[in-house]
Tab-separated table of C-alpha atoms in Angstrom:
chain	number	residue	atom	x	y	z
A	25	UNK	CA	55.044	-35.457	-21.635
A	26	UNK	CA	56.226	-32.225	-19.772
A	27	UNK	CA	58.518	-30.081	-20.770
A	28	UNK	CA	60.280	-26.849	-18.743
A	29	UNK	CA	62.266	-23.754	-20.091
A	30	UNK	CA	63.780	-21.605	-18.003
A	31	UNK	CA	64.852	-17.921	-20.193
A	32	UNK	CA	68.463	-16.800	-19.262
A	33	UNK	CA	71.475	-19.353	-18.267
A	34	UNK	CA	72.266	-16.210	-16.469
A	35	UNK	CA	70.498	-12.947	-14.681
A	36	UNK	CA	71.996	-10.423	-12.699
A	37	UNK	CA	70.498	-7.647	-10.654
A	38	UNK	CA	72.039	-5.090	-8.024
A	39	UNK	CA	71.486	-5.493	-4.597
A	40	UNK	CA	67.662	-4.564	-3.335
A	41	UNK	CA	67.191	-4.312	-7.033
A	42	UNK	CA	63.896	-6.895	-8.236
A	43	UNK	CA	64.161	-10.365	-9.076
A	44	UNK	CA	62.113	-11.822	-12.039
A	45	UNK	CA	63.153	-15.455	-13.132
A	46	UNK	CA	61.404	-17.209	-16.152
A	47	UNK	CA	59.923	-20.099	-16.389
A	48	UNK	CA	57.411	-21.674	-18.912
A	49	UNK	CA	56.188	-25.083	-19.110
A	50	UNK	CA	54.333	-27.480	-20.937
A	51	UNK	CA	52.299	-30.181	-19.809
A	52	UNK	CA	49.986	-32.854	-21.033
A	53	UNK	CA	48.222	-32.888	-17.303
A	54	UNK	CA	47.380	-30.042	-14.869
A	55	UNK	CA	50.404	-29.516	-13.558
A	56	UNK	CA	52.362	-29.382	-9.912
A	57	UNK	CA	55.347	-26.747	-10.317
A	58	UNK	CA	58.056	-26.492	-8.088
A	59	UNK	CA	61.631	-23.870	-7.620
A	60	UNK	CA	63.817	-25.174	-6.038
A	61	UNK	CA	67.235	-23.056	-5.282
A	62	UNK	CA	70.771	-24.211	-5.045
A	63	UNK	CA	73.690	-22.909	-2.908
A	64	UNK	CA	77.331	-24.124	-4.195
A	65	UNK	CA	78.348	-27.326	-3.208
A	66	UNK	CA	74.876	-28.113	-1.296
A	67	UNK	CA	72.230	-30.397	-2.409
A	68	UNK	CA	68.355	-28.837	-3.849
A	69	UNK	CA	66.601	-27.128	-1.674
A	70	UNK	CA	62.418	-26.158	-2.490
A	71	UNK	CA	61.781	-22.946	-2.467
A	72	UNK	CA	58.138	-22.817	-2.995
A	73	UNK	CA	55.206	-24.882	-4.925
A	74	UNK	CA	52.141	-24.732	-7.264
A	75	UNK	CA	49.695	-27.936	-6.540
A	76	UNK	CA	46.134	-26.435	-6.443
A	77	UNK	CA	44.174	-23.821	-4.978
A	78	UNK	CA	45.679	-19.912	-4.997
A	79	UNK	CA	47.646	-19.450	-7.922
A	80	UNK	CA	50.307	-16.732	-6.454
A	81	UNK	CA	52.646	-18.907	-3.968
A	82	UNK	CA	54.444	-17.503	-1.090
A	83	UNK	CA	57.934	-19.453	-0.567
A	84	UNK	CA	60.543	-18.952	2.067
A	85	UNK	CA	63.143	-16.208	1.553
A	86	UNK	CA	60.800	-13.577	0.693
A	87	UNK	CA	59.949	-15.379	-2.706
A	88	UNK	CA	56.986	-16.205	-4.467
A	89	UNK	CA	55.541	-17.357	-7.767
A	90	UNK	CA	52.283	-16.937	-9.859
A	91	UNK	CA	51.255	-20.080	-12.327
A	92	UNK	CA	49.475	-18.496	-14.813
A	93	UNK	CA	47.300	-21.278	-16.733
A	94	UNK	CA	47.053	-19.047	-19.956
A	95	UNK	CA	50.961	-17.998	-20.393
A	96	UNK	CA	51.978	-21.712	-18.725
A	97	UNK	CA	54.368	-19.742	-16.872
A	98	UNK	CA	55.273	-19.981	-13.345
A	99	UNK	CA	57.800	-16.881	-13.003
A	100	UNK	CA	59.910	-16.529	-9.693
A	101	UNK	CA	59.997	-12.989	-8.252
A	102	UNK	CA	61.521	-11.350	-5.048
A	103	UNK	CA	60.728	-7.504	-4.751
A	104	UNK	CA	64.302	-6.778	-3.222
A	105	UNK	CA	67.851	-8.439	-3.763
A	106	UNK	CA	69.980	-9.425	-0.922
A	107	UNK	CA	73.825	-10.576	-1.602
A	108	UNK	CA	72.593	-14.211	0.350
A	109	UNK	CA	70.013	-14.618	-2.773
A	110	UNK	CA	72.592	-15.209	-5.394
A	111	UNK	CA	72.272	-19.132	-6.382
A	112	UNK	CA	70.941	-21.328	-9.146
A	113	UNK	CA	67.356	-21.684	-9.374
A	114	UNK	CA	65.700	-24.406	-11.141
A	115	UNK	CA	61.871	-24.550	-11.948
A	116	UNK	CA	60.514	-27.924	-12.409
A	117	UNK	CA	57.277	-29.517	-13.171
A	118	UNK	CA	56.101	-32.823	-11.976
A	119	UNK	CA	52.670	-34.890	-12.666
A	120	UNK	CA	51.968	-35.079	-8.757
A	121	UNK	CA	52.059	-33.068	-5.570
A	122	UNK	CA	54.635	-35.009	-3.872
A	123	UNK	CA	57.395	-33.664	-6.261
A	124	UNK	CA	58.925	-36.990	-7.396
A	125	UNK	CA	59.837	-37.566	-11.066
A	126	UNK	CA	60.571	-34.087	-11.479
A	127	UNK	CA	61.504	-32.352	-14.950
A	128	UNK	CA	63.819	-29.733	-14.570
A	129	UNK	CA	64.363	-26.710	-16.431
A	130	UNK	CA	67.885	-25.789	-17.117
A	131	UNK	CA	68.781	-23.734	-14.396
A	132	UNK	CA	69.505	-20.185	-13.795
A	133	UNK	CA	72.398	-18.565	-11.891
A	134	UNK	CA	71.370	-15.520	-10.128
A	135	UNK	CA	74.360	-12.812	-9.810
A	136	UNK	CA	73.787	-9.964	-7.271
A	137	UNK	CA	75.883	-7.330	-7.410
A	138	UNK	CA	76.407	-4.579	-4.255
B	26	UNK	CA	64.072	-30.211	6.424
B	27	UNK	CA	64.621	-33.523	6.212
B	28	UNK	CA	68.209	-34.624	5.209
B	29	UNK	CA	69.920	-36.359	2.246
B	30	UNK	CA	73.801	-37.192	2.262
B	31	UNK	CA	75.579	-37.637	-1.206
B	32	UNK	CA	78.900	-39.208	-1.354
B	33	UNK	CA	81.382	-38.469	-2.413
B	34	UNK	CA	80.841	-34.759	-3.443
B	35	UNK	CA	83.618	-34.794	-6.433
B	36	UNK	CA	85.631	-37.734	-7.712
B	37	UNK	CA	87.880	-38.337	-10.717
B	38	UNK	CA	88.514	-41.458	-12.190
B	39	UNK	CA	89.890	-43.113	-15.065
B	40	UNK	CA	88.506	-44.626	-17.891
B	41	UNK	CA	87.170	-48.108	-17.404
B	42	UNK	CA	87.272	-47.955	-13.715
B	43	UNK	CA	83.833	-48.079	-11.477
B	44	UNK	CA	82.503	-45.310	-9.572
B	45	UNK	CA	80.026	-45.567	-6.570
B	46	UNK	CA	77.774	-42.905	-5.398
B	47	UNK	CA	76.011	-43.070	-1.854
B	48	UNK	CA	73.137	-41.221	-1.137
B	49	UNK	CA	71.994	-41.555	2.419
B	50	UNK	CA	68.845	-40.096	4.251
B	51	UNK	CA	70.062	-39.199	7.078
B	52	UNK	CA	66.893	-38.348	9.062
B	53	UNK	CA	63.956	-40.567	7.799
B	54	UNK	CA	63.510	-43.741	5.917
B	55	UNK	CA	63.237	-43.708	2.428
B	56	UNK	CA	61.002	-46.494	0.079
B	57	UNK	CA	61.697	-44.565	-2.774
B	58	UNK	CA	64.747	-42.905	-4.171
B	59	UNK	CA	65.398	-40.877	-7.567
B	60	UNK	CA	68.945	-40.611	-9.504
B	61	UNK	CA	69.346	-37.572	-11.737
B	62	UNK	CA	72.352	-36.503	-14.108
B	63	UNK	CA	72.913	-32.873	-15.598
B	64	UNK	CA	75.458	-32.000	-18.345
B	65	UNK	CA	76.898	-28.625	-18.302
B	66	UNK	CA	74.687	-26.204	-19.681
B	67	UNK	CA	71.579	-28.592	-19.147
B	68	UNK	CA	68.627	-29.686	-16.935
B	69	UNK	CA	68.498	-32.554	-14.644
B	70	UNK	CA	67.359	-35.174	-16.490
B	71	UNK	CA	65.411	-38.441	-14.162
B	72	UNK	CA	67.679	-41.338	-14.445
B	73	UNK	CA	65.520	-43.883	-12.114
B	74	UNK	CA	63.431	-44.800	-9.758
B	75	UNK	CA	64.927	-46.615	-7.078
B	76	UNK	CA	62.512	-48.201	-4.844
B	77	UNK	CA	63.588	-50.191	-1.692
B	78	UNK	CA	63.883	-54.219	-1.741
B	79	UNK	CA	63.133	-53.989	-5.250
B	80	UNK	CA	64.919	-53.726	-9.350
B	81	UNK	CA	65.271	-49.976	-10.420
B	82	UNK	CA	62.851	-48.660	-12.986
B	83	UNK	CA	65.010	-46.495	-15.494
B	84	UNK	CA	64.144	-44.073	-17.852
B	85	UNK	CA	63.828	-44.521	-21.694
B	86	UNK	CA	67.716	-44.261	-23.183
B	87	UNK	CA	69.527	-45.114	-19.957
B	88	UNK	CA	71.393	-48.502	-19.790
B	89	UNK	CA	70.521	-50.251	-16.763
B	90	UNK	CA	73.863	-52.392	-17.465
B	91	UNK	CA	75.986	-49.648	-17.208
B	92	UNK	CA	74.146	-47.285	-14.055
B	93	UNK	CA	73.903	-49.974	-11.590
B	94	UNK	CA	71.260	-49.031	-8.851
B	95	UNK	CA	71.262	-50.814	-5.820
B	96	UNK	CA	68.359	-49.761	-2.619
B	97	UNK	CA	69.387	-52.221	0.107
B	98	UNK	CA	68.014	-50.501	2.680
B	99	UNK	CA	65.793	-47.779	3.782
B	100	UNK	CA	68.570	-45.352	4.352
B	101	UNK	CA	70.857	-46.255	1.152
B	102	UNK	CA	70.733	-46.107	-2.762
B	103	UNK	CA	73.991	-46.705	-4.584
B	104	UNK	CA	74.488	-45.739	-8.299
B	105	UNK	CA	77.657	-47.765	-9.681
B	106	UNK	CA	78.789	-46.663	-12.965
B	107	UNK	CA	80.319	-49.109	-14.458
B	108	UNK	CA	83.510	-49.269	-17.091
B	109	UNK	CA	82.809	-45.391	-17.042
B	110	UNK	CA	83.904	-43.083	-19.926
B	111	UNK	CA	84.773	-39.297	-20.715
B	112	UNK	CA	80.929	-39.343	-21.778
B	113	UNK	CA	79.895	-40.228	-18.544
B	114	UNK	CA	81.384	-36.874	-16.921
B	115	UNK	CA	78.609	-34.900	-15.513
B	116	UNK	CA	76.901	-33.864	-12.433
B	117	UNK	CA	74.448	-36.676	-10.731
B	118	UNK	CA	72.382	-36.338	-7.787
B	119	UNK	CA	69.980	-38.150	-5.900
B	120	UNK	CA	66.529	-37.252	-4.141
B	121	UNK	CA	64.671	-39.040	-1.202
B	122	UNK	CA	61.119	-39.225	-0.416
B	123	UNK	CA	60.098	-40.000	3.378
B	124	UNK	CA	58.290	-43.127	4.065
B	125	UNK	CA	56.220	-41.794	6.285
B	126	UNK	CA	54.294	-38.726	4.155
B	127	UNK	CA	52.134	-39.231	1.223
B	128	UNK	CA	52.446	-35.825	-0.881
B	129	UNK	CA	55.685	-34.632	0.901
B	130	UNK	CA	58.347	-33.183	-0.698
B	131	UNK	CA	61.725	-35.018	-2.111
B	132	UNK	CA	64.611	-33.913	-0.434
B	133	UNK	CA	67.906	-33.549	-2.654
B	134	UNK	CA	71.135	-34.886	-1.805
B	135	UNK	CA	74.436	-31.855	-2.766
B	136	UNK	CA	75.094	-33.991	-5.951
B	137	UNK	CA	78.287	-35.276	-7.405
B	138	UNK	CA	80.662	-34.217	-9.911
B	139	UNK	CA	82.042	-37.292	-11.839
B	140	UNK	CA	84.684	-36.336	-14.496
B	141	UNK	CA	86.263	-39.193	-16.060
B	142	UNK	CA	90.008	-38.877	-17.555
């Protein structure tokens, strides 16, 4: 069984301000971890993935991610805020690499402010 | 990316009625297709597996009687819910894998708001 938890419904930051979004996860197999980010009224889009290999992963928009096998955490960051970033973000974990069958955390809205 | 159409994007309807929802890869052919549902507040939860030519597998606690899948082609999944209720308001979307790529990605369709009245 897999389980994710994303901390905070809600963040917001100030333009070129850091952005640190939580996620933790549990897993009864090694796990395959996914973000995926969504704009309003458009469909999931990945950000970035964890299936093996280097454990801090470099996604598109400047983002990346570090799984950490000893916290099971897999904690979106982005060293400066733009205005285009603000979305909802959802981490999920999945027991392969293609990203099927996902379990989704539940979601965080990210708020940038100028 | 690839591309996945979801259709329609909102709808309201009353109680008892039927609701369809397409989802459509637009790009690429699609065996496999996945329907998920999310309540306000919560995750996306899997709903099924919708594999082309073939009977939906569903998830433990979903009634296959009441979300009606239907994968006629490679292109098309339908979700039907039928007689729906209040309950059934929340936010479903669908996901497409491409035929062609064995550990690709699944690309999302926008989703759609159901609220029944």
């Amino acid at each position: 069984a897999q389980s994710v938890t994303q901390l905070g419904s809600h963040v917001s930051v100030s333009e070129g301000a850091l952005v640190l979004l939580r996620c933790n996860y549990s897993s009864s197999v090694p796990p395959y971890l996914f973000w995926y980010v969504q704009y309003p009224n458009q469909g999931l889009q990945l950000l970035l993935k964890y299936t093996t290999g280097a454990t801090l992963v470099k996604g598109i928009n400047g983002f990346e991610a570090e799984f950490k096998k000893s916290e099971t955490s897999f904690h979106l960051t982005k060293p400066s805020a733009h205005m285009s970033d603000a979305a909802e973000y959802f981490c999920a974990v999945s027991a392969n690499n293609a990203g099927n069958m996902l379990t989704f955390g539940g979601g965080t809205r990210l708020m940038v402010k100028p | 990316g690839a591309v996945v159409s979801q259709h329609p994007s909102r709808v309201i309807c009353k109680s008892g009625t039927s609701v369809k929802i397409e989802c459509r890869s637009l790009d690429f052919q699609a065996t496999t297709m996945f329907w998920y549902r999310q309540f306000p507040k919560q995750s996306l939860m899997l709903m099924a597996t919708s594999n082309e030519g073939s009977k939906a597998t569903y998830e433990q606690g979903v009634e296959k009687d009441k979300f009606l899948i239907n994968h006629a082609s490679l292109t098309l999944s339908t979700l039907t819910v039928t007689s729906a209720h209040p309950e059934d308001s929340s936010f479903y979307i669908c996901s497409a894998r491409d035929r062609q790529g064995s550990g690709t990605e699944a690309f999302f369709g926008q989703g759609t708001r159901l609220t029944v009245v």
